[in-house]
XYZ file of C-alpha atoms in Angstrom:
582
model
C 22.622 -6.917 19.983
C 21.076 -8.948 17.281
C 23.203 -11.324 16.158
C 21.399 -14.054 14.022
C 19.063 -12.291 12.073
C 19.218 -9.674 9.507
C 16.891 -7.684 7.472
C 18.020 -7.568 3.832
C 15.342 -5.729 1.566
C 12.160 -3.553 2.822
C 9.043 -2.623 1.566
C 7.241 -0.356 3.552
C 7.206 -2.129 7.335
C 7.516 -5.666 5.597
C 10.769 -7.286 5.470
C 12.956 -9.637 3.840
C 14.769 -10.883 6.968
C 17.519 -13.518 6.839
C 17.299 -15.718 9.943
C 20.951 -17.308 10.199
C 20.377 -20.153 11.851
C 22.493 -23.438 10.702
C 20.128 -24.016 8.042
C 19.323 -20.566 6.786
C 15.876 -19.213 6.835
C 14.636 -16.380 4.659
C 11.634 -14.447 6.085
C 8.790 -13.631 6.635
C 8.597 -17.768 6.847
C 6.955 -19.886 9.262
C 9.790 -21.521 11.815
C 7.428 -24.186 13.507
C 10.413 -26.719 12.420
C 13.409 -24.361 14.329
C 11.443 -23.376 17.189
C 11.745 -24.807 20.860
C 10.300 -22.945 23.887
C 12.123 -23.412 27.213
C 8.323 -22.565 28.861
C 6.573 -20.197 30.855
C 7.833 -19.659 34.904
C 4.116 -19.157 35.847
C 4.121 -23.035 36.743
C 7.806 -23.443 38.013
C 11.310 -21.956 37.717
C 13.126 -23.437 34.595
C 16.755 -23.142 33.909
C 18.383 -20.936 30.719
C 18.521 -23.951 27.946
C 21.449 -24.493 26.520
C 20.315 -23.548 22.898
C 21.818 -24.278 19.549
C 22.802 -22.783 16.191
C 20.130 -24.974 14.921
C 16.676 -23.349 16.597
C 15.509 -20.152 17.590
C 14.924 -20.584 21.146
C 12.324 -19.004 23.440
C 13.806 -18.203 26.503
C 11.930 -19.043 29.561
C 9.179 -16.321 29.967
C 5.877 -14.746 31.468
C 3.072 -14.058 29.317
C 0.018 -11.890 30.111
C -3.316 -11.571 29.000
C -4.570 -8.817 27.092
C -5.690 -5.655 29.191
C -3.335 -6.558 32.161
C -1.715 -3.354 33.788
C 1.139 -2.077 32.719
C 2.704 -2.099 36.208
C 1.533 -5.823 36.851
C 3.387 -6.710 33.970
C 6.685 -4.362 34.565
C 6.657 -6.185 38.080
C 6.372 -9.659 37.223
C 8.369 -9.575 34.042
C 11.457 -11.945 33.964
C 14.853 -10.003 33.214
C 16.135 -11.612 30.081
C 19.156 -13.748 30.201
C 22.420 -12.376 27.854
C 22.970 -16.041 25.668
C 25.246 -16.993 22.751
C 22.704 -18.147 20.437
C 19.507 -17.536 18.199
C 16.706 -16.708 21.303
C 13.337 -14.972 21.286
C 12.009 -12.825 24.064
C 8.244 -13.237 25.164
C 7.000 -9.495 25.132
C 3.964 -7.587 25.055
C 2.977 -3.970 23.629
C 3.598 -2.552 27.326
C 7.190 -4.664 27.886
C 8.460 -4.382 24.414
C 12.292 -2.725 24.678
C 15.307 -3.928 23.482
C 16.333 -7.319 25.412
C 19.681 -8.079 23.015
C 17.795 -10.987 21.622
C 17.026 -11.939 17.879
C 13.616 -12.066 17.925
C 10.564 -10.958 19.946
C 7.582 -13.260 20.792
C 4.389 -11.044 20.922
C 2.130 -12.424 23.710
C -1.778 -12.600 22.921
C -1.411 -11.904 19.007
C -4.462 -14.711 18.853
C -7.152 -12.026 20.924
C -5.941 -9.472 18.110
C -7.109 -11.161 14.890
C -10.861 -9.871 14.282
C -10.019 -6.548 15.905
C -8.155 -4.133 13.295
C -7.420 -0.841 15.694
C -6.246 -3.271 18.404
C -3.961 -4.968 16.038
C -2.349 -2.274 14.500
C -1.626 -0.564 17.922
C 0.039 -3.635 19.219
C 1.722 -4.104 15.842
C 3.376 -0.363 15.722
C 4.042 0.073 19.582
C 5.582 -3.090 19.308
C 7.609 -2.565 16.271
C 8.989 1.031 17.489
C 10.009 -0.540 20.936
C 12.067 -3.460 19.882
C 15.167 -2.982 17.389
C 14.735 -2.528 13.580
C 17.057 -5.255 12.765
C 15.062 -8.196 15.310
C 12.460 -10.516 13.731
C 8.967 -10.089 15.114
C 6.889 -13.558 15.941
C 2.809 -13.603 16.627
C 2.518 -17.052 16.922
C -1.084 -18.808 16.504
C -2.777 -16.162 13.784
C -1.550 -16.783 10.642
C -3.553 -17.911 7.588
C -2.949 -18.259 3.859
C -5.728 -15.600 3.811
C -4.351 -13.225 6.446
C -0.665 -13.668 7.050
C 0.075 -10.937 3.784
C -1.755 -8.247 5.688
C 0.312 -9.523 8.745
C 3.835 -9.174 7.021
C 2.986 -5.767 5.667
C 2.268 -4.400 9.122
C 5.657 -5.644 10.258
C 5.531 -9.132 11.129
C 8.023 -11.262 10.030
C 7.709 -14.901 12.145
C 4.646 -17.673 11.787
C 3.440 -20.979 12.620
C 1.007 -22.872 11.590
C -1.138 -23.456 14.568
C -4.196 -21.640 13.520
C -4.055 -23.261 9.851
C -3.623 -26.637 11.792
C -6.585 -26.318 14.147
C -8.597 -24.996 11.102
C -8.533 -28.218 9.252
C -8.720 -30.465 12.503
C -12.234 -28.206 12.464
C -12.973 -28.948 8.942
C -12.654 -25.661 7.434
C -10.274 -25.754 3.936
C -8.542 -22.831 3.632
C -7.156 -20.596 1.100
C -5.488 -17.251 0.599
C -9.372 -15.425 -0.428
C -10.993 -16.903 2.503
C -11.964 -20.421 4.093
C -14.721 -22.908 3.142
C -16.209 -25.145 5.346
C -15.023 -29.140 3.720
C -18.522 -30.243 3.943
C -19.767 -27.525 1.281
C -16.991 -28.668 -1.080
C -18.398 -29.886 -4.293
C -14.560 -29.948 -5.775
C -10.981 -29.129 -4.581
C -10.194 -26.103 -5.697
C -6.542 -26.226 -5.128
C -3.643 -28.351 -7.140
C -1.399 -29.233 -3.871
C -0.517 -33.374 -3.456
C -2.442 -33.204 -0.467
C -5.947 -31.897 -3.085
C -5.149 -34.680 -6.374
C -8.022 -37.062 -4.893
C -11.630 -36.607 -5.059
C -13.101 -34.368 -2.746
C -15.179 -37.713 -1.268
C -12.203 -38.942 -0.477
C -10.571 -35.825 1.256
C -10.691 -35.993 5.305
C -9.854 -33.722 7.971
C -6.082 -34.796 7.828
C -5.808 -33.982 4.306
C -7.315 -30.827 5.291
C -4.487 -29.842 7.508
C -1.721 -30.996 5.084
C -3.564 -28.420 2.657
C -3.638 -25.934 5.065
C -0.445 -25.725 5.773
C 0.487 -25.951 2.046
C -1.368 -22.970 1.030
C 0.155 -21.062 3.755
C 3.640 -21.850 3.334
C 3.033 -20.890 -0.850
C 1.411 -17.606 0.148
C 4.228 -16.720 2.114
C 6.251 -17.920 -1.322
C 4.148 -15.054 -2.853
C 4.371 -12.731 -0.069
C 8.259 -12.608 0.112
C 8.107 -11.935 -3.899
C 5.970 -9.176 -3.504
C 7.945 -7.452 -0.983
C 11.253 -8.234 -3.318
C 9.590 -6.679 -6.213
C 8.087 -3.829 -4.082
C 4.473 -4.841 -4.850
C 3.063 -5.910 -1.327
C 0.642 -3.487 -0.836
C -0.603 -3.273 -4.467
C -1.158 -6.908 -3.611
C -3.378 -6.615 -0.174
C -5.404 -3.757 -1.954
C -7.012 -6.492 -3.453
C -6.009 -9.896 -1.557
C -7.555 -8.515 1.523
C -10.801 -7.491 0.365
C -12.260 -10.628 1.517
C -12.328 -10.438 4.598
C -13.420 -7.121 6.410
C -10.935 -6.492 9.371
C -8.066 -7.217 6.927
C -9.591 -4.310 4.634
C -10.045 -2.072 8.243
C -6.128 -3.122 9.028
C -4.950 -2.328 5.693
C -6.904 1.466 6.157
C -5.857 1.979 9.889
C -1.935 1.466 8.938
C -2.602 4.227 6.654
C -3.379 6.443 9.468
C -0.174 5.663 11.155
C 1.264 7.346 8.245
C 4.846 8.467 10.499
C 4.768 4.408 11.065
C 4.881 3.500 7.517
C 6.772 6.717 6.085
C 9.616 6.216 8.114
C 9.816 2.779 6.596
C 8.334 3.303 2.925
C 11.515 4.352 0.435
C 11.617 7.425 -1.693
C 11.972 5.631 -4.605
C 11.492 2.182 -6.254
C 11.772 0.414 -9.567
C 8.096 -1.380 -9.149
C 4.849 0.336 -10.833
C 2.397 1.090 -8.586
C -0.927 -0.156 -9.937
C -3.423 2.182 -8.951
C -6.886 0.303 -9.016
C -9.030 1.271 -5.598
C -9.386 4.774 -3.807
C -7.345 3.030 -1.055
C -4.027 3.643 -3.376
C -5.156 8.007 -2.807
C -3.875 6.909 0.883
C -0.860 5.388 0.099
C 2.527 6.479 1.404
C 3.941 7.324 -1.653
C 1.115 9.086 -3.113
C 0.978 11.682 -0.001
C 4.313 12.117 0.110
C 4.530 13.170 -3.732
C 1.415 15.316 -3.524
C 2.621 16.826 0.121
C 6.457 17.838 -1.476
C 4.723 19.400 -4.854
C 2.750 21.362 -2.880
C 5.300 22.419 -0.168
C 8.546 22.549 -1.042
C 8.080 23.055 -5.323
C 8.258 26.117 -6.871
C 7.457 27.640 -10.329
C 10.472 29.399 -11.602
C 8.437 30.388 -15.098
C 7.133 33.373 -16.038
C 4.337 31.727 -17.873
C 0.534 31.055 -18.036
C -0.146 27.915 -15.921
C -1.291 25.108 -18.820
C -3.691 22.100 -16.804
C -3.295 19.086 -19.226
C -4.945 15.631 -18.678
C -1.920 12.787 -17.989
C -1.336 9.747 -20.575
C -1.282 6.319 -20.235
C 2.455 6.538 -21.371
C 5.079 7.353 -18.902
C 6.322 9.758 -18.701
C 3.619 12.082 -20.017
C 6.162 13.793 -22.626
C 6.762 10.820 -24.238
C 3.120 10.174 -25.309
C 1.588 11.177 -28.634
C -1.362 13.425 -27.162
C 1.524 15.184 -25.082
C 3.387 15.788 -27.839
C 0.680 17.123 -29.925
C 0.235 19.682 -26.323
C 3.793 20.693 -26.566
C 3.507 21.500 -30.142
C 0.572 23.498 -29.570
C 2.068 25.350 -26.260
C 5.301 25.624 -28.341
C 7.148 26.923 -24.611
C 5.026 29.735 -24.250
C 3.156 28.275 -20.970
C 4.421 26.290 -17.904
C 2.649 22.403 -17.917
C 1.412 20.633 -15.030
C -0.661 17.271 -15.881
C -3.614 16.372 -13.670
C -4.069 12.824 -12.885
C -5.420 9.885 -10.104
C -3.636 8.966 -8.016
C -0.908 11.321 -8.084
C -2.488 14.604 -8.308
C -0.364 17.548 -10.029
C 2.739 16.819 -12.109
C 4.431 20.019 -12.621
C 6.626 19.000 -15.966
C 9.919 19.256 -14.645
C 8.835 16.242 -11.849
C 7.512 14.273 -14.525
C 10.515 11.572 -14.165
C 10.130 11.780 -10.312
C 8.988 8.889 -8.255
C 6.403 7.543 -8.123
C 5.099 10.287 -11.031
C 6.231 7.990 -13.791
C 5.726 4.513 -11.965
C 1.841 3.960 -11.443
C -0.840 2.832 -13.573
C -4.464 3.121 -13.310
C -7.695 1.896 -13.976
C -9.606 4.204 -16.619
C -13.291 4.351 -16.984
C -13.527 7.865 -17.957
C -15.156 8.660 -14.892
C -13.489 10.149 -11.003
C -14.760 8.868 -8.167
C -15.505 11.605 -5.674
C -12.554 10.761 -3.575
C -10.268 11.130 -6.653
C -12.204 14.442 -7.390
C -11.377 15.720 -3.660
C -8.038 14.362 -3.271
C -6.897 16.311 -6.247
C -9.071 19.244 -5.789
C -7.279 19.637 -2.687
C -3.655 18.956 -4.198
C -4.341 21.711 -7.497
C -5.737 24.291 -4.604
C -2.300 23.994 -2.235
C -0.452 23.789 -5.579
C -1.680 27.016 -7.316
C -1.892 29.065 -3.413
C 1.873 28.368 -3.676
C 2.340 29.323 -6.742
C 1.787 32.348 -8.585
C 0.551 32.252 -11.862
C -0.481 35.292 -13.816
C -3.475 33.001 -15.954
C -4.570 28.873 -15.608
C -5.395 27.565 -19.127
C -7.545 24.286 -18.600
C -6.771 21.766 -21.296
C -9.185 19.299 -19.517
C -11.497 16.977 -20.991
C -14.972 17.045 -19.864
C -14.592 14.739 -16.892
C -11.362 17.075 -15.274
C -13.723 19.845 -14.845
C -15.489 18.594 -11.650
C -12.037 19.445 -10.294
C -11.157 22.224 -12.070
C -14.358 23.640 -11.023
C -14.447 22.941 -7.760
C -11.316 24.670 -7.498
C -11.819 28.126 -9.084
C -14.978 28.224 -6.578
C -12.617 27.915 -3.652
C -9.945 30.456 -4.866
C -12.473 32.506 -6.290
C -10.783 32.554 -10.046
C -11.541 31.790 -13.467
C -9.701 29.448 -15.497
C -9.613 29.286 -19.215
C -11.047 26.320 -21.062
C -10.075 25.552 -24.300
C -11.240 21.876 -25.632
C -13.570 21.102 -27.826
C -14.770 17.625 -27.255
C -11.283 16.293 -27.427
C -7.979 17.533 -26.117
C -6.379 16.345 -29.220
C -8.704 17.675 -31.975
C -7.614 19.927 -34.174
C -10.044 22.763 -32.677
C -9.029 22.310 -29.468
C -5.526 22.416 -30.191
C -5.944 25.417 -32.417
C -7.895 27.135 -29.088
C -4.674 25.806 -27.013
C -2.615 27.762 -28.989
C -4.705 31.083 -29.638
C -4.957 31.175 -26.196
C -1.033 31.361 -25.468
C -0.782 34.258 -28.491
C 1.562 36.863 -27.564
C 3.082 35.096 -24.805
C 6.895 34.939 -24.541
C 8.505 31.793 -25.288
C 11.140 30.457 -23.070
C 14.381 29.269 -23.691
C 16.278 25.896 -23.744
C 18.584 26.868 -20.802
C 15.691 27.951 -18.672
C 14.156 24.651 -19.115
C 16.919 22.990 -17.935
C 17.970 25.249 -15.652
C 14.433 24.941 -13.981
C 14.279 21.288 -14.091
C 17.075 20.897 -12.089
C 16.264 23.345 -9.437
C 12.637 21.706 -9.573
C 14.063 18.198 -8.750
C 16.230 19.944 -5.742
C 13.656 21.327 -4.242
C 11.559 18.476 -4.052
C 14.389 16.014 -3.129
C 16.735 18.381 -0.871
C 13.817 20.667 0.626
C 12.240 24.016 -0.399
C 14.772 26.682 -2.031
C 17.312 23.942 -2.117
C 17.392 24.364 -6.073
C 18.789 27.712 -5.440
C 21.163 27.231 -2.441
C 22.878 24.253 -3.762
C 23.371 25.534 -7.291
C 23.730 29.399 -7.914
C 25.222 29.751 -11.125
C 25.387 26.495 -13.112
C 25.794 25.063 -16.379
C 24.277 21.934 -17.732
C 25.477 19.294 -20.623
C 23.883 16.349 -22.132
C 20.131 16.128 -23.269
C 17.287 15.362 -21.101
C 16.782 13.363 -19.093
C 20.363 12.617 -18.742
C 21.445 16.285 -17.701
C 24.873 16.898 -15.625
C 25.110 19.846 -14.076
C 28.571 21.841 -13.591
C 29.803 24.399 -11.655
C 31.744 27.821 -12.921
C 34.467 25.805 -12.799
C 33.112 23.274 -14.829
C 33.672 20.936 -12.022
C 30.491 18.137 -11.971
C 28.368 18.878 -9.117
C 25.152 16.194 -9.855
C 23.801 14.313 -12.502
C 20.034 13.561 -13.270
C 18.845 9.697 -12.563
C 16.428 9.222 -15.645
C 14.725 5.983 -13.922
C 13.931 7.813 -10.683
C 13.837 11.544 -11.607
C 16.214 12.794 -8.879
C 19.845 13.991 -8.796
C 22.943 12.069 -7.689
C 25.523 13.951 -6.213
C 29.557 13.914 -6.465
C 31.733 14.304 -3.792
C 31.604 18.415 -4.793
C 28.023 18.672 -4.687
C 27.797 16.816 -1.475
C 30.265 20.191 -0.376
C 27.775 22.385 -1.331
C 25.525 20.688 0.308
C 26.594 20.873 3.419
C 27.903 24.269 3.131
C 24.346 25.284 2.003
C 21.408 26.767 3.881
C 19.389 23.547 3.463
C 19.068 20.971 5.650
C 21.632 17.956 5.261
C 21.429 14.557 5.414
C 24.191 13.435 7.618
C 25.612 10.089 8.534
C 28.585 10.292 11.384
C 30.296 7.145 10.476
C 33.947 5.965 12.578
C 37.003 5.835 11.963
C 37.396 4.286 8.804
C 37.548 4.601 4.609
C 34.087 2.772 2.828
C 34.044 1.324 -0.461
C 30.761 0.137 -1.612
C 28.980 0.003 1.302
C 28.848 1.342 4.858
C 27.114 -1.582 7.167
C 25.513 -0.284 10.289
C 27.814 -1.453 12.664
C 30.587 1.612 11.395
C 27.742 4.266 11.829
C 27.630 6.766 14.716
C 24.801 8.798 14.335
C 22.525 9.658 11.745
C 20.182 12.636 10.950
C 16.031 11.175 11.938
C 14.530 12.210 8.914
C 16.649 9.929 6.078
C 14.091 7.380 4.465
C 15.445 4.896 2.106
C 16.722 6.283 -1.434
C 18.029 9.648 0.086
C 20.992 11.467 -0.643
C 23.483 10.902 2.438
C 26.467 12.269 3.356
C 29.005 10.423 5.462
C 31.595 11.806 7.272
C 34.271 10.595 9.609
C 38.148 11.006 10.919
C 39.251 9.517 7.727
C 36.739 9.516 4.980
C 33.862 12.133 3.123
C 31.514 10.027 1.428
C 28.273 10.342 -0.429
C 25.480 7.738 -1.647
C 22.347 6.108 -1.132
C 20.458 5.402 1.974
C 19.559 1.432 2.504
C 17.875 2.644 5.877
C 16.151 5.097 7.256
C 18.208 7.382 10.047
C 16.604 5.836 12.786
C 17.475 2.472 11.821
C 20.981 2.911 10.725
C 21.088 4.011 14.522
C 19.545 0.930 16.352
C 20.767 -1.642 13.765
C 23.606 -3.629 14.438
C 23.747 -5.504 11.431
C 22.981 -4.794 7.570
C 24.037 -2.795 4.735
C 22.904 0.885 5.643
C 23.803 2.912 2.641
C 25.540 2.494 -0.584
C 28.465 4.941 -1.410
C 29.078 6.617 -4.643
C 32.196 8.424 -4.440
C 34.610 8.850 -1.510
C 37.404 10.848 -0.459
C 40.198 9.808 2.074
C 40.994 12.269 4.542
């Protein structure tokens, strides 16, 4: 059981960890100053320390080299001693299990830097073996220009040997890369150890720098992960050196690794600047529920519209000059890198109305597939009687490219311009004699829109058969026959929240449920992980969840995913909402 250390916020596999030691540390963090190592018992049998609040300790240990057998190491491995205070276990990819301890020492992390598929294997095996809730060590890698790539894949403990050894060596380094000190014209950092002339800087000062720069890009590393912003930060940061680019793209590929760890929903923007962001959790996920589990309820021409640079897309000016023009007579889905296809009533969903992008008027050809791809699932699902491009010139390599695959035509109608006056008139002549729909239907159809891509496909229909709904968008409510609330519509994130009654219906529904099993007691605020039971595997963080117990029906908002709530002993697991005392 983990006792001293506790994650507190997540972003995708990084962490914001709280190692309680007597002096606090928050991590990811280098713990050179807290760390004592009771040795290895290749050389000779040591005794269990006796530890203290104040360090983590390493308890004593056998490490192996990389490539040793799995059953050399099973055979030889120490059994890990049960003790009272912060310890670390010395594991490798093959031992890695739960030991009860606080943190877990990865043997041979140095042979892994260079090499990005054996990294990342060590790095996920590893991470999936040991509990959610311990802190993860690879001592002697990290640099100021590596140790963000590091965190993101999972790792939350450092030192500074490698920086340290570095500058002994004479190489200055920084978080874009490292410069050999003898091809320094000028210091190009402002830390005490850099205000003297670069004549005057030795190898010393080179170490004190070193470790500096490392302990201020952690600084910026544990922001980024606060803010949600770590990997729009590596997109870039770790372009300069090659294997932290291959890491970055070989995480993507262990995409159940990272979605099981990436929430549904965040407050932070994602800024969409390389075709690296197209691989991005978030991004498949959105593009792999609007094509799966969303379904057109309007019986209406399909109208393609390029996005906006305002979000969401109904609040910009050309948008608004579209709606006038469609006047409701034709169902809107916006076409856009990175996300794909917006159908209208998701516009408000995460992460539809949270990215931004770089515009040069021109797709590269992975933007051109990846959306291809996402408009040919979306219209196979969907059945729509006529597609009405209202593309600009540089959408129609998609649009294109898809009406040769599903062997249809679409009808273009812009002029130059969406927004010109002739195109806008075509827009419109195009939709004469269609049948306008209704207010109700709108919101009707957003609703059931938003359930079926939050709750799962046809949930929009099982949980809510005959509803009403009050307020204006995006703030809708919706209520039952007995005009009893049953969910209300989160403007920030564009999905519902449910009360106690629609968290009935859910469960009584056809649709799969979210379920936490929680014991024998009434929450208030917050259920911590220690009260839960069980928990259904596929809850991510920012899901619906229902708890129930002997004494209490609850419903809220996931802090974990399922598995972790499971294996955690510590840490808040969900917020709750409403409750209801048995």
């Amino acid at each position: 059981m983990t006792e001293y250390f506790e994650v507190i916020d997540r972003d995708g596999a990084a962490r914001i960890g709280d190692l309680r030691l007597a002096a606090s540390i928050t991590t990811p963090a280098l713990i050179d100053d807290v760390l004592v190592d009771a040795g290895d018992l290749w050389t000779e049998d040591r005794q269990v320390p006796d530890g203290s609040d104040d360090e983590l300790t390493v308890l004593p240990h056998r490490g192996f080299p990389a490539g040793t057998p799995e059953e050399v190491q099973t055979a030889f491995d120490p059994a890990v001693p049960d003790v009272e205070y912060p310890s670390a276990a010395v594991i490798s990819p093959e031992t890695a299990a739960d030991h009860g301890t606080d943190a877990y020492v990865l043997a041979g992390g140095a042979g892994l830097v260079g090499h990005s598929e054996a990294f990342v294997d060590a790095i996920v095996e590893t991470r999936e073996s040991i509990p959610p809730d311990a802190g993860l060590y690879l001592p002697g890698v990290a640099t100021p220009g590596n140790v963000a790539t590091l965190a993101y894949a999972g790792v939350d403990l450092f030192d500074t040997d490698r920086a340290v050894v570095r500058g002994t060596q004479g190489w200055y380094l920084t978080r874009d890369g490292e410069y050999r000190l003898a091809d320094l014209d000028e210091l190009p950092c402002s830390c005490p150890a850099c205000q003297q002339a670069v004549e005057d800087f030795d190898r010393e000062d080179c170490v004190e720098h070193n470790e500096r720069v490392l302990d201020a890009e952690l600084r910026t590393v544990r922001n980024r992960i606060r803010d949600g912003e770590l990997r729009d930060y590596i997109e870039g940061q770790a372009r300069h050196e090659q294997w932290l680019t291959a890491t970055m793209r070989r995480l993507d590929d262990e995409y159940t690794y990272l979605e099981q760890r990436t929430p549904l929903l965040r407050k932070a923007e994602i800024t969409a600047s390389t075709d690296d962001t197209l691989r991005r959790v978030e991004i498949q996920r959105f593009a792999e529920r609007v094509t799966d589990r969303y379904r057109n309820r309007f019986d209406a021409p399909l109208v393609l519209v390029p996005c906006s640079a305002t979000k969401p897309y109904s609040d910009s000016q050309s948008h608004g000059q579209f709606r006038e023009a469609i006047n409701y007579r034709g169902h809107v889905a916006s076409m856009t890198s990175p996300i794909g296809v917006v159908p209208q009533e998701l516009e408000l969903t995460y992460p539809a109305q949270h990215y931004d992008t770089v515009v040069t008027g021109r797709w590269s050809e992975t933007e051109i597939e990846f959306v291809a791809d996402v408009l040919e699932a979306y219209l196979a699902a969907n059945d729509y009687p006529r597609v009405i491009a209202h593309v600009p010139e540089d959408y129609r390599a998609i649009t294109e490219r898809v009406e040769k695959r599903l062997d249809r035509e679409f009808e273009y109608t812009v002029a130059d311009h969406p927004t010109t006056d002739e195109s806008l008139a075509n827009l419109s002549k195009a939709l004469a004699g269609e049948q306008k729909y209704r207010k109700r239907e709108r919101q009707h159809n957003v609703i059931r829109a938003i359930a079926d891509y939050q709750f799962g496909a046809g949930a929009g229909d099982e949980l809510f058969g005959d509803f009403s709904v009050e307020s204006r968008y995006p703030k809708l409510r919706v209520r039952d026959d007995d005009d009893e609330q049953l969910a209300a519509m989160v403007p920030e994130y564009g999905v519902l929240a449910l009360t106690l009654a629609g968290a009935r219906q859910w469960v009584d529904a056809d649709v799969p449920t979210k379920r936490v099993e929680i014991d024998d007691f009434v929450p208030h605020g917050s259920v911590l992980a220690p009260g839960i039971l069980d928990a259904d595997e596929s809850i991510r963080v920012g899901d619906e969840v229902v708890f129930e117990g002997p004494s209490a029906f609850a419903i809220g908002r996931a802090n974990m995913s399922g598995p972790e709530m499971v294996a955690s002993s510590r840490g808040i697991a969900s917020e709750v909402r409403h409750v209801e005392e048995k």
